[in-house]
Coordinates of C-alpha atoms and ligand atoms in Angstrom, one line a residue:
X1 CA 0.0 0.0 0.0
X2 CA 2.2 3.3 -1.2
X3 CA -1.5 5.8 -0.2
X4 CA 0.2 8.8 0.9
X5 CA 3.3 8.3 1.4
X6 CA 5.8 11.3 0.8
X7 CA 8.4 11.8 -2.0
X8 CA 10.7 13.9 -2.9
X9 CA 12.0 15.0 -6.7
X10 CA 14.3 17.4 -7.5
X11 CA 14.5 18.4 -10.9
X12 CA 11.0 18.9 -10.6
X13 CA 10.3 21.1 -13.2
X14 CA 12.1 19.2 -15.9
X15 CA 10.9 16.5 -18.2
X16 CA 11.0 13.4 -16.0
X17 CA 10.3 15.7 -12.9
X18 CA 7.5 16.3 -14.3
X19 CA 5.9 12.9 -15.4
X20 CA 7.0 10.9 -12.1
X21 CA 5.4 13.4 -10.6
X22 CA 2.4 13.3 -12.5
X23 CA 3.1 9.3 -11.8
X24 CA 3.4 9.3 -8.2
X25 CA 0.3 11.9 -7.8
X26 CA -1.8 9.5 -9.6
X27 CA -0.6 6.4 -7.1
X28 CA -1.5 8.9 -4.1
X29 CA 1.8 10.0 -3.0
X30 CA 2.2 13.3 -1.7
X31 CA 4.7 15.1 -4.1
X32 CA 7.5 17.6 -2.4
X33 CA 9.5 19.5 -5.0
X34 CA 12.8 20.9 -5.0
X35 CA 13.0 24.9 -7.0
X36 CA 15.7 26.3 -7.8
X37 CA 15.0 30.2 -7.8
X38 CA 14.6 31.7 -11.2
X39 CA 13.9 35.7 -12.2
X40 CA 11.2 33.9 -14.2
X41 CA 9.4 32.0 -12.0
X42 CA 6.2 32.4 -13.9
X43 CA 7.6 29.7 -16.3
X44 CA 9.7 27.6 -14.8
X45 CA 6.6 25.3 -13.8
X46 CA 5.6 25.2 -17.5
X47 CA 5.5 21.4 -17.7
X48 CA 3.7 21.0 -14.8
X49 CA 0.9 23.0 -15.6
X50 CA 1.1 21.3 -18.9
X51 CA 0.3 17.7 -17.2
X52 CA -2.3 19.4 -14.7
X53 CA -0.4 18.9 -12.1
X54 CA 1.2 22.1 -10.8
X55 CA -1.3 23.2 -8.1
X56 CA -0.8 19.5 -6.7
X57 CA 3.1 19.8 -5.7
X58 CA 4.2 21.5 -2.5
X59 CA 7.9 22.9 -3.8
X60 CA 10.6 23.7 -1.6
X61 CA 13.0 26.7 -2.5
X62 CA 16.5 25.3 -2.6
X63 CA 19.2 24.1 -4.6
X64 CA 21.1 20.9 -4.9
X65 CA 24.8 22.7 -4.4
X66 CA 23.6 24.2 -1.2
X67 CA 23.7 21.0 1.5
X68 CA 22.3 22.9 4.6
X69 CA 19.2 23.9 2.8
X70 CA 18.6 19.7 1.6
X71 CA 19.1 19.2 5.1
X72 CA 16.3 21.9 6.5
X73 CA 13.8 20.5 3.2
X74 CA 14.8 16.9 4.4
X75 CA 14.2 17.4 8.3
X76 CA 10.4 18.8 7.1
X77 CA 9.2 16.4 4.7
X78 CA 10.9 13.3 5.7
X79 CA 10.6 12.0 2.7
X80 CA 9.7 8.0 2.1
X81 CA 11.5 8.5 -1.3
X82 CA 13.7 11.1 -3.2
X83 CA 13.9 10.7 -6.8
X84 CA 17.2 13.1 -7.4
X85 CA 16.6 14.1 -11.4
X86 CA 18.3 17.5 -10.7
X87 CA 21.2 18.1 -13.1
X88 CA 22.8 20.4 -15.5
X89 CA 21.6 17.9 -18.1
X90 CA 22.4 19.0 -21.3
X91 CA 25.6 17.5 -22.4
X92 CA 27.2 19.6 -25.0
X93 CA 27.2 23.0 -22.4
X94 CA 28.9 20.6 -20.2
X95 CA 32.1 21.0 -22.4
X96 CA 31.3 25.2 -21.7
X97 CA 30.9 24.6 -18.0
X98 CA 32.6 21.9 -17.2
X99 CA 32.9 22.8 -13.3
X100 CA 29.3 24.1 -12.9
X101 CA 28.8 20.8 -14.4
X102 CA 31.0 18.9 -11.9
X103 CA 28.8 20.8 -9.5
X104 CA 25.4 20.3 -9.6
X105 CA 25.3 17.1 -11.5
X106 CA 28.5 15.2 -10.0
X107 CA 28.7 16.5 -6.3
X108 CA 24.6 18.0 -5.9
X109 CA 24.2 14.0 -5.8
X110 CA 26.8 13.6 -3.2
X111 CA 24.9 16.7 -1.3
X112 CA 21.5 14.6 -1.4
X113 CA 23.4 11.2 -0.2
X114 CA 25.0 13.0 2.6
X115 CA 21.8 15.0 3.9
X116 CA 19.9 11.4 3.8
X117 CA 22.8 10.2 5.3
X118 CA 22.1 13.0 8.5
X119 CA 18.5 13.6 8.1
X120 CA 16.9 10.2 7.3
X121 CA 18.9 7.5 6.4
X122 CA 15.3 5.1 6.5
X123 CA 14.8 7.3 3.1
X124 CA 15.0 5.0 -0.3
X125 CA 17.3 7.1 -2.9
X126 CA 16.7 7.1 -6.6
X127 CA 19.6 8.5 -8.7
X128 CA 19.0 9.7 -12.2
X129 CA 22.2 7.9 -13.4
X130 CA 23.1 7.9 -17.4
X131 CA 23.5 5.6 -20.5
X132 CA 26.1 8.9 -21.2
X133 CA 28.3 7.0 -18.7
X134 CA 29.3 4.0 -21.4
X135 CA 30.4 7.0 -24.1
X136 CA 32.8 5.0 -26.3
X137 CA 30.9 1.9 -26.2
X138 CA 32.9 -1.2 -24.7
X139 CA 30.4 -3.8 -25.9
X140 CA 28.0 -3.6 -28.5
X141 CA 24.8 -4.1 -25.9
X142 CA 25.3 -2.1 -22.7
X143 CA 24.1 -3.2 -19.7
X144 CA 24.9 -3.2 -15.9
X145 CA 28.0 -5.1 -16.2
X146 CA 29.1 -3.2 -19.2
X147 CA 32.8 -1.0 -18.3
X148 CA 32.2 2.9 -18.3
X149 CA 33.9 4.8 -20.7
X150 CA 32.7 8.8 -20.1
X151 CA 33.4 10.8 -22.7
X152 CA 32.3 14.4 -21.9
X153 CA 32.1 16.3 -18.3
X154 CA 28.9 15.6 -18.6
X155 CA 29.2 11.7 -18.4
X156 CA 32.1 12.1 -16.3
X157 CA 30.2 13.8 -13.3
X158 CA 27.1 11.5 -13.5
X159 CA 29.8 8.6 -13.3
X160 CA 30.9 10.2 -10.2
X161 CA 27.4 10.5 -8.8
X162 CA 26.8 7.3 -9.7
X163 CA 29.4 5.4 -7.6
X164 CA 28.5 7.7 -5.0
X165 CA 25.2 5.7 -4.6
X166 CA 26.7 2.8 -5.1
X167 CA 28.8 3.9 -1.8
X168 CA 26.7 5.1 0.1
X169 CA 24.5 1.7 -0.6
X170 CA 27.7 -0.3 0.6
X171 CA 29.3 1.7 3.2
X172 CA 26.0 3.0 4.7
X173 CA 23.4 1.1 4.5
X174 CA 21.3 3.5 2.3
X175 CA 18.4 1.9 0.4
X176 CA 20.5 3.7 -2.8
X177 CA 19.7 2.7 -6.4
X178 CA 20.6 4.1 -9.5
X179 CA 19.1 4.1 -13.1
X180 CA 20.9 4.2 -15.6
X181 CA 18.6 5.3 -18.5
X182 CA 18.8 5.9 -22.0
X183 CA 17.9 8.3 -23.9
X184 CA 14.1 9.2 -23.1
X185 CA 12.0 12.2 -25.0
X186 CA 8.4 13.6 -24.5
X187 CA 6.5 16.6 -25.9
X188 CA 7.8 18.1 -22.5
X189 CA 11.5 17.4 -23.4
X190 CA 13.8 20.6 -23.6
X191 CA 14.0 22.5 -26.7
X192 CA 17.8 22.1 -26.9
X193 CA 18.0 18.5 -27.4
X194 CA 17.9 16.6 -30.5
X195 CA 14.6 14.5 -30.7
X196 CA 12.6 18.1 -29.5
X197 CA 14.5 20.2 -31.9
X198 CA 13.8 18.0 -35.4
X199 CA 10.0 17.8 -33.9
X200 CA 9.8 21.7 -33.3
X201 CA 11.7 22.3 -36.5
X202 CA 9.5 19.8 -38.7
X203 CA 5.9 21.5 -37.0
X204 CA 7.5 24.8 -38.1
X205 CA 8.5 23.4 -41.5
X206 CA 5.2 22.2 -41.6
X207 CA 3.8 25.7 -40.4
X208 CA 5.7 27.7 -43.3
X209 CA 7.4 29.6 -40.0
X210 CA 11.1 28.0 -41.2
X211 CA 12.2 26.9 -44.4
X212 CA 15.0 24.7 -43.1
X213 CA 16.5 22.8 -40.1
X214 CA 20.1 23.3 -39.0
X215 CA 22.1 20.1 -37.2
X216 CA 24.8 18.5 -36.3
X217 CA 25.9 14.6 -36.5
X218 CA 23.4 13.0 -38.3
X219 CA 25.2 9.6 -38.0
X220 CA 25.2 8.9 -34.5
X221 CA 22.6 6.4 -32.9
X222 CA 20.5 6.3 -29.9
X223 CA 18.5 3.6 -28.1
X224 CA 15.0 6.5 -28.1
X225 CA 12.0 6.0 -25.5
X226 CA 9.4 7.7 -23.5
X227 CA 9.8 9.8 -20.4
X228 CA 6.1 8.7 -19.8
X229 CA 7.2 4.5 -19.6
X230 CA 11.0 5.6 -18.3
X231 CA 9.6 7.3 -15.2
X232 CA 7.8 4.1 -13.7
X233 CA 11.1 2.1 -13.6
X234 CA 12.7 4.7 -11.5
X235 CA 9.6 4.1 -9.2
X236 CA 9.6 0.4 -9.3
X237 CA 13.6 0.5 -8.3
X238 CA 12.8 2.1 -5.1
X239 CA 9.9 -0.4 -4.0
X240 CA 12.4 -3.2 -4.1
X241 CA 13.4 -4.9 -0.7
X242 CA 17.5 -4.9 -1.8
X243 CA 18.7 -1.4 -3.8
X244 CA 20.1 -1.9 -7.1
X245 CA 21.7 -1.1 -10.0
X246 CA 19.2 -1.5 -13.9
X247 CA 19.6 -0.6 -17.3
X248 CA 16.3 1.1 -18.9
X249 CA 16.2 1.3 -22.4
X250 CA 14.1 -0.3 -25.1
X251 CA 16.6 -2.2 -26.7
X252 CA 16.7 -0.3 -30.3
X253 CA 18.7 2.1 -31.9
X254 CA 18.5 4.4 -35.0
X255 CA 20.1 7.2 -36.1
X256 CA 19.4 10.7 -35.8
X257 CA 19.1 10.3 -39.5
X258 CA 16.0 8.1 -39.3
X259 CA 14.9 10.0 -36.6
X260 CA 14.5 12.9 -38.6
X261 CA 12.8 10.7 -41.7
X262 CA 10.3 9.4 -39.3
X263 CA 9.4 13.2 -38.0
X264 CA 9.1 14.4 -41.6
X265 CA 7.2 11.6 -43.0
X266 CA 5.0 12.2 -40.3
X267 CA 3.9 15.4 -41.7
X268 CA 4.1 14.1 -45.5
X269 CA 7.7 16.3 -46.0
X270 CA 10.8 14.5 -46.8
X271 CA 13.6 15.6 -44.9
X272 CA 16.4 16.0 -47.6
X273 CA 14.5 18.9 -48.7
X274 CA 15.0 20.8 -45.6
X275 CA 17.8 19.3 -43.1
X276 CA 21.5 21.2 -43.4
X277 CA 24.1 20.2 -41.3
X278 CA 26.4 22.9 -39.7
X279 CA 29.4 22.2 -37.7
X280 CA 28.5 24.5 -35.2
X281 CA 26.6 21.6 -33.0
X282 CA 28.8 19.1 -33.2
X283 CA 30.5 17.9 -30.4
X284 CA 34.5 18.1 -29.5
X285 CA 33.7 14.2 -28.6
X286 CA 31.1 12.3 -29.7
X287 CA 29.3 8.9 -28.1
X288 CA 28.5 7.7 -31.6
X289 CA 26.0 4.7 -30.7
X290 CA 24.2 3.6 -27.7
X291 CA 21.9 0.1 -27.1
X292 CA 21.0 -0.9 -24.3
X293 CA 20.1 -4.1 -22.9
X294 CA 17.1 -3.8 -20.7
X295 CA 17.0 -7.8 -19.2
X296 CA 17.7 -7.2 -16.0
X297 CA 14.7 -4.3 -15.6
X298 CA 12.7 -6.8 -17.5
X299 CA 13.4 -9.7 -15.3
X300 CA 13.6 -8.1 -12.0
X301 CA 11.1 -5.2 -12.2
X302 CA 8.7 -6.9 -15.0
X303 CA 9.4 -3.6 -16.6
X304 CA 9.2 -3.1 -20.3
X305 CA 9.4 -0.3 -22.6
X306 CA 5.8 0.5 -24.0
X307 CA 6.0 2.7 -26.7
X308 CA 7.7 2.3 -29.6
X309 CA 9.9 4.8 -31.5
X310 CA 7.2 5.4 -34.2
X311 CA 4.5 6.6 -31.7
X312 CA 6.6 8.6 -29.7
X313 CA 7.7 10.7 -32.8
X314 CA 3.9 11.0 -33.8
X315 CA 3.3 12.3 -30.4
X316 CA 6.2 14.8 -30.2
X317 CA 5.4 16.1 -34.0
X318 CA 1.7 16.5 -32.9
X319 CA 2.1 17.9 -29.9
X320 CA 4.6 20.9 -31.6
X321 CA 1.9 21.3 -33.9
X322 CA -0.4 21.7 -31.7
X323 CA 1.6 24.6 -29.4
X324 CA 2.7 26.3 -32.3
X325 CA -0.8 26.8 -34.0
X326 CA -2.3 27.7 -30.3
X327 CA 1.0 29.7 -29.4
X328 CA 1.9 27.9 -26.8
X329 CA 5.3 28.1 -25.5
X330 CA 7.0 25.1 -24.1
Ligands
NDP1 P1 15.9 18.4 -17.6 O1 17.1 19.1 -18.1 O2 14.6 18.5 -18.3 O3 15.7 18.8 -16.0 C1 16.7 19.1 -15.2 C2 16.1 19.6 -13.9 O4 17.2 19.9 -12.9 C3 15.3 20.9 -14.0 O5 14.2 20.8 -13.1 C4 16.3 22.0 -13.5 O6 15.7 23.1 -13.0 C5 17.0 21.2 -12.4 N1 18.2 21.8 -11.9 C6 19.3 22.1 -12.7 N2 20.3 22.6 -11.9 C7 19.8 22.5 -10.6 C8 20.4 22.9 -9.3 N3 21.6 23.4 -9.2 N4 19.6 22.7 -8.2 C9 18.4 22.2 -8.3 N5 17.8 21.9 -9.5 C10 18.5 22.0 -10.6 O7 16.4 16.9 -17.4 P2 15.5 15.5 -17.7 O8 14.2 15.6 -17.0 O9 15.6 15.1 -19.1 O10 16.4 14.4 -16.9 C11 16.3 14.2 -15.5 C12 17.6 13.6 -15.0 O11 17.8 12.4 -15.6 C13 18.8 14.5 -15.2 O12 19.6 14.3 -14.1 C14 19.4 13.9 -16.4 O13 20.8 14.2 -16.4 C15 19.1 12.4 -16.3 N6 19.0 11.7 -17.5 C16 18.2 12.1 -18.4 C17 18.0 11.3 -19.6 C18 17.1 11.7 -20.7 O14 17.1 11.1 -21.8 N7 16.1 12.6 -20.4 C19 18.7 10.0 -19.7 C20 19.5 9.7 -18.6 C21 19.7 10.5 -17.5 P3 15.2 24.4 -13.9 O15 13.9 24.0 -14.4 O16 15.2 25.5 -13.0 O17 16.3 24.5 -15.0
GDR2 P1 22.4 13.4 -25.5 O1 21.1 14.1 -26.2 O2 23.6 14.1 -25.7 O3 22.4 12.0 -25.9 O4 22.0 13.5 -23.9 P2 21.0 15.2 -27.3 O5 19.6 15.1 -27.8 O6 21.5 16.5 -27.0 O7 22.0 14.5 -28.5 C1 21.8 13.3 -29.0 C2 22.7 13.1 -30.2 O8 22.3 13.9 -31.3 C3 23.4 14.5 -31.9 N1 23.0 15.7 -32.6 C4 22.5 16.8 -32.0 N2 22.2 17.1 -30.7 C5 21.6 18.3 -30.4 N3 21.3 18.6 -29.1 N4 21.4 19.3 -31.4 C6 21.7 19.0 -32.7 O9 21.4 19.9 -33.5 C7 22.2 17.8 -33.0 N5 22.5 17.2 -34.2 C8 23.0 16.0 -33.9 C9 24.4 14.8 -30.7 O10 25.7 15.0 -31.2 C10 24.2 13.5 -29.9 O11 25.1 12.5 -30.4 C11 20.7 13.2 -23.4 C12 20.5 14.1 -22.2 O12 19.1 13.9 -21.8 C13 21.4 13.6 -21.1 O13 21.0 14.3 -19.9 C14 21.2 12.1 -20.9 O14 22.0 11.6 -19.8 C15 21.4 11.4 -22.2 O15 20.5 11.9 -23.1 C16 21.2 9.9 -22.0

């Protein structure tokens, strides 16, 4: 029975903060948030209202590089759970800020570990650990077992974060599990990355707003699923008896190439018509494929990956449609 129990996600008002919390409302949890403070508050809970569930979170002001104020949130909510999704998440601007990177996404995870460590070490710890972490591949299928190989600062501070929890599970005691997830998109995912920007730019395309859209690799190949499904493993991880360690992905990968065909062809365009390249977003190193092998999720948490590649890029394509005909902004 999980009826109003209390969680806590930081990296609230992103893309997976906001569906797991959407998630966890919907199993009767009662969702804390972490804010960071913004000059533009009015639209920093943009994907929250856009699932319906803003008025339904209590958010804490506070930041994950400031431990004393995790400690204060901690000591009040007491928190059955904390899903830690907070990051500076986008890889490429990890090569720009490489120690504000370090940071927030490397030590804000050892900040969280610690406070639970002091505040409530009964707490069950989710960290938002990355496929990023295998870079240059060292096997063709990546799973649990597979050897790290981080190849941006990026990768390199979640790899840090993510033998953190597996310390703090070892030395401490903490029920501490990590994900390590592939690459996962929504109609809530941020503009910057890939799988958002070909959907945005093909809805504009579409629109007659643009005439073209500007990239970077086409070549390299992810293993693509849906925040929506991705969000529910992270959940089933922390109502295991033992902590652990699982792959999430679906098991397929495709280029950014056939990404893009997919997103045009939804919309009846073809995308050699309108796609440049432009050396400008590539990246000084690339991770140039990613697969992951999701058998242990599958086996342990009877979790599978839902919805295919094809209906995820109908839904993102739609959805930019949709906001851009109604002017919404998102
Ligand atoms: P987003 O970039 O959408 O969200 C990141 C969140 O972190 C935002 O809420 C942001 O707040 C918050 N944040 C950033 N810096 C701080 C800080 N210093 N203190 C507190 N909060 C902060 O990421 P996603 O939702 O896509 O990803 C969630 C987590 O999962 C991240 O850790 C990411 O690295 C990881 N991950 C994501 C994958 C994916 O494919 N999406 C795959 C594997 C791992 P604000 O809104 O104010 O910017
Ligand atoms: P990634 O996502 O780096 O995998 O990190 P992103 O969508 O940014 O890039 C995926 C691949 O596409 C190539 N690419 C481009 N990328 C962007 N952003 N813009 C372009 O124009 C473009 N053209 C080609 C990139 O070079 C890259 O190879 C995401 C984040 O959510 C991380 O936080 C998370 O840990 C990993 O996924 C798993």
């Amino acid at each position: 029975m999980t009826q109003s129990k209390r969680a806590l996600v930081t990296g609230v008002t992103g893309q997976d903060g906001a569906y797991l919390s959407q998630f966890l409302l919907n199993k009767g949890y009662e969702v804390h948030g972490l804010l960071r403070r913004s000059a533009s508050a009015e639209v920093v809970d943009a994907r929250l209202k856009w699932l319906g569930v803003a008025a339904d979170i209590v958010l804490h002001d506070g930041n994950l590089t400031d431990l004393s104020g995790l400690l204060r949130i901690l000591e009040a909510v007491q928190p059955a759970e904390v899903y830690n999704l907070a990051a500076q998440s986008f890889v490429k601007s990890s090569w720009q800020q490489p120690l504000l990177t370090g940071a927030v996404t490397g030590l804000g995870a050892a900040n969280m570990l610690e406070a639970i460590r002091i505040a409530c070490p009964q707490t069950c710890y989710y960290q938002a650990s990355s496929s990023e972490m295998f870079g240059l591949v060292q096997e063709p299928r990546q799973s649990e077992k597979t050897p790290f190989y981080p190849r941006s600062p990026y990768a390199a501070a979640k790899l840090y974060a993510h033998w953190m929890t597996v310390n703090y599970r070892e030395s401490f005691g903490l029920h501490a599990s990590s994900g390590i997830l592939f690459n996962h998109e929504s109609p809530l995912r941020g503009i910057e990355f890939v799988t958002r920007k070909i959907t945005d730019g093909v809805a504009r395309i579409k629109l007659g707003l643009e005439n073209k859209l500007v990239l970077g690799n086409l070549d390299v190949k992810r293993d693509w699923g849906h925040a929506r499904d991705y969000v529910e493993a992270m959940w089933l991880m922390l109502q295991q008896d033992v902590p652990d360690d699982y792959v999430v992905a679906t098991g397929r990968t495709v280029s950014v190439r056939e990404f893009c065909e997919l997103a045009f062809a939804q919309v009846g365009l073809n995308m050699n018509d309108y796609v440049v390249t432009d050396p400008r977003y590539m990246r000084p190193a690339e991770v140039d494929v990613l697969l992951g092998d999701p058998g242990k999720a599958k086996e342990r948490l009877g979790w599978v990956a839902k919805t295919s590649l094809e209906e995820l890029v109908a839904e993102m394509v739609d959805a930019d449609l949709k906001r851009l005909k109604t002017q919404q902004h998102l």
